[in-house]
PDB file of C-alpha atoms in Angstrom:
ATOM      1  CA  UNK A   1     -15.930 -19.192  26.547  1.00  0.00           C
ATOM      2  CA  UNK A   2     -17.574 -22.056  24.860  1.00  0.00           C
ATOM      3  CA  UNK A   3     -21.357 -21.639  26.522  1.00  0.00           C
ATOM      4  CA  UNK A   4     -23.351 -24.299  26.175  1.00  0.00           C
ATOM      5  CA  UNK A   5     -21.693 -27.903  24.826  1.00  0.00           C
ATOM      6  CA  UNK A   6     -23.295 -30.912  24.232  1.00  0.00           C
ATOM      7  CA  UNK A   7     -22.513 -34.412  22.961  1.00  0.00           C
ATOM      8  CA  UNK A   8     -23.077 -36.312  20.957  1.00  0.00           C
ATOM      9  CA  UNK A   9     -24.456 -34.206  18.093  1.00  0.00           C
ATOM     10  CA  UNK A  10     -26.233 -37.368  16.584  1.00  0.00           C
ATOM     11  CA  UNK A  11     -27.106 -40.827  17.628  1.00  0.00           C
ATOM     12  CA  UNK A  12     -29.473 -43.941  16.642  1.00  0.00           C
ATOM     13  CA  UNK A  13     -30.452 -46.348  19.545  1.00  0.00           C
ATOM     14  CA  UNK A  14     -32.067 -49.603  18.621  1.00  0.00           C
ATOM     15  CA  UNK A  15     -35.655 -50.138  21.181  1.00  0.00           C
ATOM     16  CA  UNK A  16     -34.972 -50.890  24.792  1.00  0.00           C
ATOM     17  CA  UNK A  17     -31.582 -49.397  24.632  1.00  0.00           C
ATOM     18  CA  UNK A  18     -30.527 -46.387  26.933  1.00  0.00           C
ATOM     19  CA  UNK A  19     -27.805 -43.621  26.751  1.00  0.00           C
ATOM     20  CA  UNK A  20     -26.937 -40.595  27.919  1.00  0.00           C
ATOM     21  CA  UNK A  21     -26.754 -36.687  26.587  1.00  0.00           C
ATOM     22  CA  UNK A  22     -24.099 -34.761  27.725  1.00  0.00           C
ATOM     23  CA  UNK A  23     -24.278 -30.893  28.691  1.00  0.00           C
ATOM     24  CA  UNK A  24     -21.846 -29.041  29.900  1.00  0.00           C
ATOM     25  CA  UNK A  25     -22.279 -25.487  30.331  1.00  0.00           C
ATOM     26  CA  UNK A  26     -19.005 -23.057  31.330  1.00  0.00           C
ATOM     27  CA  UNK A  27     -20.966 -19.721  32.256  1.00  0.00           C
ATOM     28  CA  UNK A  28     -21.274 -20.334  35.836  1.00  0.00           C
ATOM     29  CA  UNK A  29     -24.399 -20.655  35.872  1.00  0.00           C
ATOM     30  CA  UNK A  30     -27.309 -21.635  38.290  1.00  0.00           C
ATOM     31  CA  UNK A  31     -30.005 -22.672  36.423  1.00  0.00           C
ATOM     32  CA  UNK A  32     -29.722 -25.336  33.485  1.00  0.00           C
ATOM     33  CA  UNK A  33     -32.735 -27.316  31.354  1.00  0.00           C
ATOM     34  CA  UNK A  34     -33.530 -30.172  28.794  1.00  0.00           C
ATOM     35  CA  UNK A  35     -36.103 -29.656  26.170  1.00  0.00           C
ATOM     36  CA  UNK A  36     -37.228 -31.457  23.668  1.00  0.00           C
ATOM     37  CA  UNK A  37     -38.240 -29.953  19.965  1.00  0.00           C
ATOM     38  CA  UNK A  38     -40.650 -31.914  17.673  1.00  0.00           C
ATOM     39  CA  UNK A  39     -41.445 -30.927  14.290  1.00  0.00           C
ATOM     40  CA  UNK A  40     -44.168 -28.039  14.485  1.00  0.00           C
ATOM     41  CA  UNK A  41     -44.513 -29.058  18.557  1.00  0.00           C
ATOM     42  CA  UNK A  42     -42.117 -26.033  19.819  1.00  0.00           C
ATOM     43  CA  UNK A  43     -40.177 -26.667  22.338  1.00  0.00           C
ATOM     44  CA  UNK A  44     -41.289 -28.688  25.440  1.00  0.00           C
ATOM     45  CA  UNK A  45     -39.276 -28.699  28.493  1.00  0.00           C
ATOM     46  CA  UNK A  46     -38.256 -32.083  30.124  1.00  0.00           C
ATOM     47  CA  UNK A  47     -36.398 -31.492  33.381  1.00  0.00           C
ATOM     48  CA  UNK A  48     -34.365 -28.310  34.993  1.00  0.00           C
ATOM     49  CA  UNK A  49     -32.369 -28.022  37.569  1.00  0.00           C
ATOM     50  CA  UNK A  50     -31.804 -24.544  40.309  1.00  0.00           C
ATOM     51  CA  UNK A  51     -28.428 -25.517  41.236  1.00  0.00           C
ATOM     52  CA  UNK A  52     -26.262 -28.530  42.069  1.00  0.00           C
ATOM     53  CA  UNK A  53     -28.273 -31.499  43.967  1.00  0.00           C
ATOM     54  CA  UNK A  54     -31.543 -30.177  43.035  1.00  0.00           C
ATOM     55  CA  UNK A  55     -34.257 -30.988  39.956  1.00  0.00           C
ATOM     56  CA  UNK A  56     -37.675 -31.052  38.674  1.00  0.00           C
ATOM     57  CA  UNK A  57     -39.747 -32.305  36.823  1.00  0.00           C
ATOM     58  CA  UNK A  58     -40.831 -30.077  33.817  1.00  0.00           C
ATOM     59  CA  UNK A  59     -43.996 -30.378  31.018  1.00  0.00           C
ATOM     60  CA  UNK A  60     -42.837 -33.947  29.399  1.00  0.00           C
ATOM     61  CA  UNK A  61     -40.597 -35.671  32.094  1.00  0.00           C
ATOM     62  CA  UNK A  62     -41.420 -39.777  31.194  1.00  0.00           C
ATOM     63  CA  UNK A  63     -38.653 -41.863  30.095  1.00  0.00           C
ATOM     64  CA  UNK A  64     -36.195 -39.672  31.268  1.00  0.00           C
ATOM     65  CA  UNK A  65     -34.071 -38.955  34.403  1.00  0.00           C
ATOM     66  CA  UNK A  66     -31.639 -36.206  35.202  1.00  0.00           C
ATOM     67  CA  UNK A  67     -29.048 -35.302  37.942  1.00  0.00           C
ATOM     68  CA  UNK A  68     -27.091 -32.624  38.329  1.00  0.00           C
ATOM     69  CA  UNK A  69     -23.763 -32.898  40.447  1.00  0.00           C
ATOM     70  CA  UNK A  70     -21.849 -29.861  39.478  1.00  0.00           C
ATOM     71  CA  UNK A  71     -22.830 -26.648  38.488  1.00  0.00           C
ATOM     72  CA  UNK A  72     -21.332 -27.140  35.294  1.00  0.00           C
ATOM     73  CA  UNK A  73     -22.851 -30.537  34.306  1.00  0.00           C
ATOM     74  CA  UNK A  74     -26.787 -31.354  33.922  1.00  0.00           C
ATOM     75  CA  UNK A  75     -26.596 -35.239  32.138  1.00  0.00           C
ATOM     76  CA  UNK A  76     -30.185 -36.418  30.611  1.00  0.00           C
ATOM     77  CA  UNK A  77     -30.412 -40.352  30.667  1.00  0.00           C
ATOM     78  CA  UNK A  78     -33.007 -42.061  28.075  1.00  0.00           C
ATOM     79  CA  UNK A  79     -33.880 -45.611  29.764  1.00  0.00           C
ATOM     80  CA  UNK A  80     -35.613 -48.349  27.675  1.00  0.00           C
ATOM     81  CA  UNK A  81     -35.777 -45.973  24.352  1.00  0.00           C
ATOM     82  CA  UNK A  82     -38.731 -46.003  22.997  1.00  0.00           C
ATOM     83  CA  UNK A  83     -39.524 -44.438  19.205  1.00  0.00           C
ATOM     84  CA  UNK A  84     -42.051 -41.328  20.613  1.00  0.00           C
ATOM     85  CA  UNK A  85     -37.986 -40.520  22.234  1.00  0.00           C
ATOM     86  CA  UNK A  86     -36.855 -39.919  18.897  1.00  0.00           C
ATOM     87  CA  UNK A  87     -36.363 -35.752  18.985  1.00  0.00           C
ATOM     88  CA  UNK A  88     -33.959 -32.919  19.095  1.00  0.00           C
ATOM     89  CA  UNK A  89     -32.679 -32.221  22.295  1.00  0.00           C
ATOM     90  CA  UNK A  90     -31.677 -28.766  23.709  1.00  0.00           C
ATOM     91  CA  UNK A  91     -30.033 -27.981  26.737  1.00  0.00           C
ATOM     92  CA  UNK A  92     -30.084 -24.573  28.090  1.00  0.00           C
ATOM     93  CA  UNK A  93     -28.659 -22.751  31.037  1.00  0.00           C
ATOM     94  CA  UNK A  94     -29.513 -19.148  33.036  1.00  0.00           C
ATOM     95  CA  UNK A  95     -28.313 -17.158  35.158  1.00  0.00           C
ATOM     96  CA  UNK A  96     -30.766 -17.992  37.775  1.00  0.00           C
ATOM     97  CA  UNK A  97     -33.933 -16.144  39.137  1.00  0.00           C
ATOM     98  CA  UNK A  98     -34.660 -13.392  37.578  1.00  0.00           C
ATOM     99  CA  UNK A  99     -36.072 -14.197  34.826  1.00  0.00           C
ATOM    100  CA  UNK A 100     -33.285 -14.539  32.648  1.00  0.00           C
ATOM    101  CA  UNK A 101     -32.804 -15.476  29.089  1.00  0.00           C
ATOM    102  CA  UNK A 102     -31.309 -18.737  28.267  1.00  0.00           C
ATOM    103  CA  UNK A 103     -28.838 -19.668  26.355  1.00  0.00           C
ATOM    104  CA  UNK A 104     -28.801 -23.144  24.028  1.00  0.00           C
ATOM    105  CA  UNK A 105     -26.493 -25.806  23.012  1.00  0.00           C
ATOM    106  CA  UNK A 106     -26.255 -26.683  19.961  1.00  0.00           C
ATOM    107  CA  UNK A 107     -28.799 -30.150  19.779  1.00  0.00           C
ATOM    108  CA  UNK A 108     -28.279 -33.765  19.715  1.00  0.00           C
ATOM    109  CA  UNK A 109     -30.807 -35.022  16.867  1.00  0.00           C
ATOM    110  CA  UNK A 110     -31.520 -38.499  18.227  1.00  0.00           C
ATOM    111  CA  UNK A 111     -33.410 -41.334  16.557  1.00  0.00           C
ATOM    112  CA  UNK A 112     -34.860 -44.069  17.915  1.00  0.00           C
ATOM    113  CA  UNK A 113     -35.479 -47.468  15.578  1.00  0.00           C
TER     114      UNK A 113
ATOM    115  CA  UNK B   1     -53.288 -22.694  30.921  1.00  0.00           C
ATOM    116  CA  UNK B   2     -50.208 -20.459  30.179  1.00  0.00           C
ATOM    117  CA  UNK B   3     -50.123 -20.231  26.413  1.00  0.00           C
ATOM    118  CA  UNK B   4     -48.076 -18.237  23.405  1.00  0.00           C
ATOM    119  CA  UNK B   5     -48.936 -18.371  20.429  1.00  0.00           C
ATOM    120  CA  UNK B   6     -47.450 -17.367  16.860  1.00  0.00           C
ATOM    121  CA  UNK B   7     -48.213 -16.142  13.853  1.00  0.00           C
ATOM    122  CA  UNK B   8     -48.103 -16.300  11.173  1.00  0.00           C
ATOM    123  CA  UNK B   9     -46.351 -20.023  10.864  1.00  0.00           C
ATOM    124  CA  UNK B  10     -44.463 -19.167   8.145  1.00  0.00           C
ATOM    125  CA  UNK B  11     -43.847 -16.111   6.030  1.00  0.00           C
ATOM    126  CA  UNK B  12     -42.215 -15.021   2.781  1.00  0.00           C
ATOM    127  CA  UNK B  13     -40.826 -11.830   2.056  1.00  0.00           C
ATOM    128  CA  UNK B  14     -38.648 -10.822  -0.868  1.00  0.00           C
ATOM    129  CA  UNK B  15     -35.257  -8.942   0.109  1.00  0.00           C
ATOM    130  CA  UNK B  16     -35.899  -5.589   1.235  1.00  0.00           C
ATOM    131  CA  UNK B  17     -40.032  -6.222   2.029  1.00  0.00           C
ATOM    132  CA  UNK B  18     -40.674  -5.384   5.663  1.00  0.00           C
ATOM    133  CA  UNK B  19     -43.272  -7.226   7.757  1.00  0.00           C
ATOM    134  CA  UNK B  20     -44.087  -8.030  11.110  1.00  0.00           C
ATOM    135  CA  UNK B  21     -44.122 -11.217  13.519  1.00  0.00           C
ATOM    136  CA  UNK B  22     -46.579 -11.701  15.976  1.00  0.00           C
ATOM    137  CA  UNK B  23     -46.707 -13.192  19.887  1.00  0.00           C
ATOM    138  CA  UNK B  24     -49.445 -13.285  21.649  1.00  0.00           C
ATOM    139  CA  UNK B  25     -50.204 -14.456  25.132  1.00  0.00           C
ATOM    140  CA  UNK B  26     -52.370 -15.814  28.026  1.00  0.00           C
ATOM    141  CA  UNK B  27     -49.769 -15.874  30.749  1.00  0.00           C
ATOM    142  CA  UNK B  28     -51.056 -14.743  33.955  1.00  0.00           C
ATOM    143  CA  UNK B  29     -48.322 -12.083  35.043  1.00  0.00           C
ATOM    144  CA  UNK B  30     -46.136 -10.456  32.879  1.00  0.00           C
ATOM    145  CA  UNK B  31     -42.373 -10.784  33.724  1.00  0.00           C
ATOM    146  CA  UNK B  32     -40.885 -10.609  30.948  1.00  0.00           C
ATOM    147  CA  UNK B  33     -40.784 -11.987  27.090  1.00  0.00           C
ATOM    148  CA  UNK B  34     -38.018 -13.175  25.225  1.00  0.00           C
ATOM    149  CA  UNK B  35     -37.419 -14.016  21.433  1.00  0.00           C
ATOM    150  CA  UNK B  36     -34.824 -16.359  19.634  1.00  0.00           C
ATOM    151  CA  UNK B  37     -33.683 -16.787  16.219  1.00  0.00           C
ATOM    152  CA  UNK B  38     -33.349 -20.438  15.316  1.00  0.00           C
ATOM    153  CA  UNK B  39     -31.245 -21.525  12.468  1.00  0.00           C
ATOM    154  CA  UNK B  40     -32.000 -25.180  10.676  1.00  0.00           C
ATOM    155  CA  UNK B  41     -29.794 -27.724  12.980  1.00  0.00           C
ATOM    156  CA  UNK B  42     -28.744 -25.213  15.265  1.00  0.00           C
ATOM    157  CA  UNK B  43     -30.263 -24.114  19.036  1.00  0.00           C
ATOM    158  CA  UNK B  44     -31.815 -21.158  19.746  1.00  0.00           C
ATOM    159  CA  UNK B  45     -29.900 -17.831  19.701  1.00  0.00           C
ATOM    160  CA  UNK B  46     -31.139 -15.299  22.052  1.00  0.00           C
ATOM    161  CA  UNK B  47     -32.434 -12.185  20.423  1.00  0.00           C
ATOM    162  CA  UNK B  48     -34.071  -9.741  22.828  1.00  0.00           C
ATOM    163  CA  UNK B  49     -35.735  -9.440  26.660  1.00  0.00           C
ATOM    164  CA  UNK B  50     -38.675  -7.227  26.821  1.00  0.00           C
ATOM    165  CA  UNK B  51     -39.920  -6.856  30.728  1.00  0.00           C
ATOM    166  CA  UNK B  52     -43.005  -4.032  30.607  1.00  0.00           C
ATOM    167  CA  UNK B  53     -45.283  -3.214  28.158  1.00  0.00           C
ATOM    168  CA  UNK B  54     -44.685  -0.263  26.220  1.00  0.00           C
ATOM    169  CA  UNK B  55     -41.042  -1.758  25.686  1.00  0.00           C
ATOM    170  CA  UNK B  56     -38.529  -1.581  22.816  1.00  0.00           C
ATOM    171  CA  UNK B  57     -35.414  -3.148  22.109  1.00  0.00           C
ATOM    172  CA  UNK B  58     -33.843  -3.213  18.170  1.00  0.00           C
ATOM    173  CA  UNK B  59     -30.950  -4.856  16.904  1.00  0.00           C
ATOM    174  CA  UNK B  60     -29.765  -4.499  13.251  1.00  0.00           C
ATOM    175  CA  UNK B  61     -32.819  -5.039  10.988  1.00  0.00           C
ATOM    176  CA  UNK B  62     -34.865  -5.946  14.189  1.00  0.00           C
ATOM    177  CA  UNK B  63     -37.315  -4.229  16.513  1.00  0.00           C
ATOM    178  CA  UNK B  64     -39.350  -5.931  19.383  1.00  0.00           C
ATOM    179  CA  UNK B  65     -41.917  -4.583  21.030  1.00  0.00           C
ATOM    180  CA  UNK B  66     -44.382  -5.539  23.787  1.00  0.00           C
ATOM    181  CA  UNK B  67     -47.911  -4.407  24.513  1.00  0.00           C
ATOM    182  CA  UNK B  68     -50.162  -6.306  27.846  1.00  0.00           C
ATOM    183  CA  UNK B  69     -51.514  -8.775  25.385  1.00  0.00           C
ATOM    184  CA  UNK B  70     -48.649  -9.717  22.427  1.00  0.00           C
ATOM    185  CA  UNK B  71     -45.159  -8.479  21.356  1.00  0.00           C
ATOM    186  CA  UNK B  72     -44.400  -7.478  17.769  1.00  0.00           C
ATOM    187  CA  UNK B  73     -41.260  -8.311  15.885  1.00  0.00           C
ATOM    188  CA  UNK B  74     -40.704  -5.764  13.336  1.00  0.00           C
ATOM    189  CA  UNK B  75     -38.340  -6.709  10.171  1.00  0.00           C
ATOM    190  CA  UNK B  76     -37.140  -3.850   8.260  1.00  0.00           C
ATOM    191  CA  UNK B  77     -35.538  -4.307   4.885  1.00  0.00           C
ATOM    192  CA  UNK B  78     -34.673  -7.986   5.543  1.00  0.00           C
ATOM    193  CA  UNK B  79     -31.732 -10.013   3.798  1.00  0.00           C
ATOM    194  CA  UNK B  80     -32.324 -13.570   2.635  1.00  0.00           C
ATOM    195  CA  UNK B  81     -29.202 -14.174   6.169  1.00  0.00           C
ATOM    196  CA  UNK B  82     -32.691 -12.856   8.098  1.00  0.00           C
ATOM    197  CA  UNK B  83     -34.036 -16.275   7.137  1.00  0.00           C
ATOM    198  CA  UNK B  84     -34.532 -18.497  10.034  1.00  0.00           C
ATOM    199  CA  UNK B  85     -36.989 -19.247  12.656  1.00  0.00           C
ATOM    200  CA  UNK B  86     -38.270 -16.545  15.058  1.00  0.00           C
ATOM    201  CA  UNK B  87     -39.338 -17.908  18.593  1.00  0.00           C
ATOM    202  CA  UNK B  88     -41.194 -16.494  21.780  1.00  0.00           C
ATOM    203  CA  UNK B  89     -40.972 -17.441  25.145  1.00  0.00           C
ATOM    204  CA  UNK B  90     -42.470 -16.222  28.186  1.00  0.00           C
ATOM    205  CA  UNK B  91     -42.257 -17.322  31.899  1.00  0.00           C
ATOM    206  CA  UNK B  92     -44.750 -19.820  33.408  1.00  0.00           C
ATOM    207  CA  UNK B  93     -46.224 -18.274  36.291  1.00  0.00           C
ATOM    208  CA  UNK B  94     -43.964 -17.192  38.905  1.00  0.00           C
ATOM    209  CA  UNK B  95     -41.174 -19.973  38.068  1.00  0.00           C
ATOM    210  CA  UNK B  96     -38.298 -19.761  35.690  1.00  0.00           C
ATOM    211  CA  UNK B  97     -39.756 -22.361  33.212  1.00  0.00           C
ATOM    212  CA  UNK B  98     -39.907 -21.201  29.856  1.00  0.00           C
ATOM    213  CA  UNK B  99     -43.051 -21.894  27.489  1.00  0.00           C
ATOM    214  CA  UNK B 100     -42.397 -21.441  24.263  1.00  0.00           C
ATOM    215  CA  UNK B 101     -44.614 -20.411  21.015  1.00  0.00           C
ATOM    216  CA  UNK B 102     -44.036 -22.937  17.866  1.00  0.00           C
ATOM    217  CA  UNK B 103     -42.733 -20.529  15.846  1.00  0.00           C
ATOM    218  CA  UNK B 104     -42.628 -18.375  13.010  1.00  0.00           C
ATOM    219  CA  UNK B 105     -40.187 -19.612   9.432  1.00  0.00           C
ATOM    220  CA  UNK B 106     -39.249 -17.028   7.907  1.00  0.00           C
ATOM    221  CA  UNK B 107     -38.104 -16.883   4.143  1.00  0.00           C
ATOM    222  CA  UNK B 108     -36.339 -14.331   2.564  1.00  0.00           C
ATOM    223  CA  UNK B 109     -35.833 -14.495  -0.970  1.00  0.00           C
ATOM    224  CA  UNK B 110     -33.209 -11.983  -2.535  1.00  0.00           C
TER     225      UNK B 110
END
């Protein structure tokens, strides 16, 4: 039972250029999230998404898109990077309404130049 | 606005010195707080769920607690492997979004 993966664990992206973080949770479970963790700025949630088909917006949603086709899978795309993009990015996943605690992947430190 | 705040920021403690973290809160609604232990490059690791006030949970060297206005983290005897960053988080209203305090560092020096 791996939990939470994600990929890549570290990446520089020139200005203007896009990618995509890759989550992939094996739990089973409903409920899955991007944040975003700054230096002294916490963590600040991005998008989430209730179940396959279906997401939202969360506290810091600009420059970013999501979709979320399985239940196992909950991409984050980065369009036109921009250097305020350069974070560490968390994905998470929970059970589903409860509340629940989640549970984290391990970060992809990204930098933006 | 739903807020959680933490304090101290950061804290020192020599091996063995016990101490307390505090999280305090202005969510309207109280279902439920959690706390994570956050190592340098790692995620979050999830530590405890405390649901009413007047709630305990303990693990190893660690005790959470929760009153209607903040929750305690209580660190008995720590070990310098206690060193890491302690985080609360507390649903936003009636949804399952998370808001999180910044944090407390914690340093344990043996």
């Amino acid at each position: 039972n791996a939990g939470v993966t994600q990929t890549p664990k570290f990446r520089i992206l020139k200005i203007g250029q896009s990618m995509t973080l890759q989550c992939t949770q094996d739990m089973n479970h409903n409920y899955m999230y991007w944040y975003r963790q700054d230096p002294g700025m916490g963590l600040k949630l991005i998008y989430y998404s209730v179940g396959a088909g279906i997401t939202d917006k969360g506290e810091v949603p600009n420059g970013y898109n999501v979709s979320r086709s399985t239940t196992e899978d909950f991409p984050l795309r980065l369009e036109l990077a921009a250097p305020s993009q350069t974070s560490v990015y968390f994905c998470a996943s929970s059970k589903g309404q409860g509340p629940y605690e989640q549970y984290f992947g391990p970060g992809t430190r990204l930098t933006v130049t | 606005e739903d807020q959680v705040t933490q304090s101290p920021e950061a804290l020192r403690l020599q091996e063995g010195e016990s101490s307390s973290l505090n999280c305090s809160y202005t969510v309207s609604g109280l279902r439920g707080l959690f706390w994570y232990r956050q190592d340098p490059g790692k995620g979050p690791e999830f530590l405890f769920t405390l649901y009413s006030a007047g709630e305990e949970k303990e693990k190893e060297r660690l005790k959470a607690t929760l009153t209607k206005k903040e929750s305690f983290l209580h660190i008995t005897a720590p070990k310098p492997e206690d060193s890491a960053t302690y985080l609360c988080a507390m649903p936003q209203g009636g949804s399952e979004k998370l808001v999180f305090g910044k944090g407390t560092k914690l340093t344990v020096n043996p």
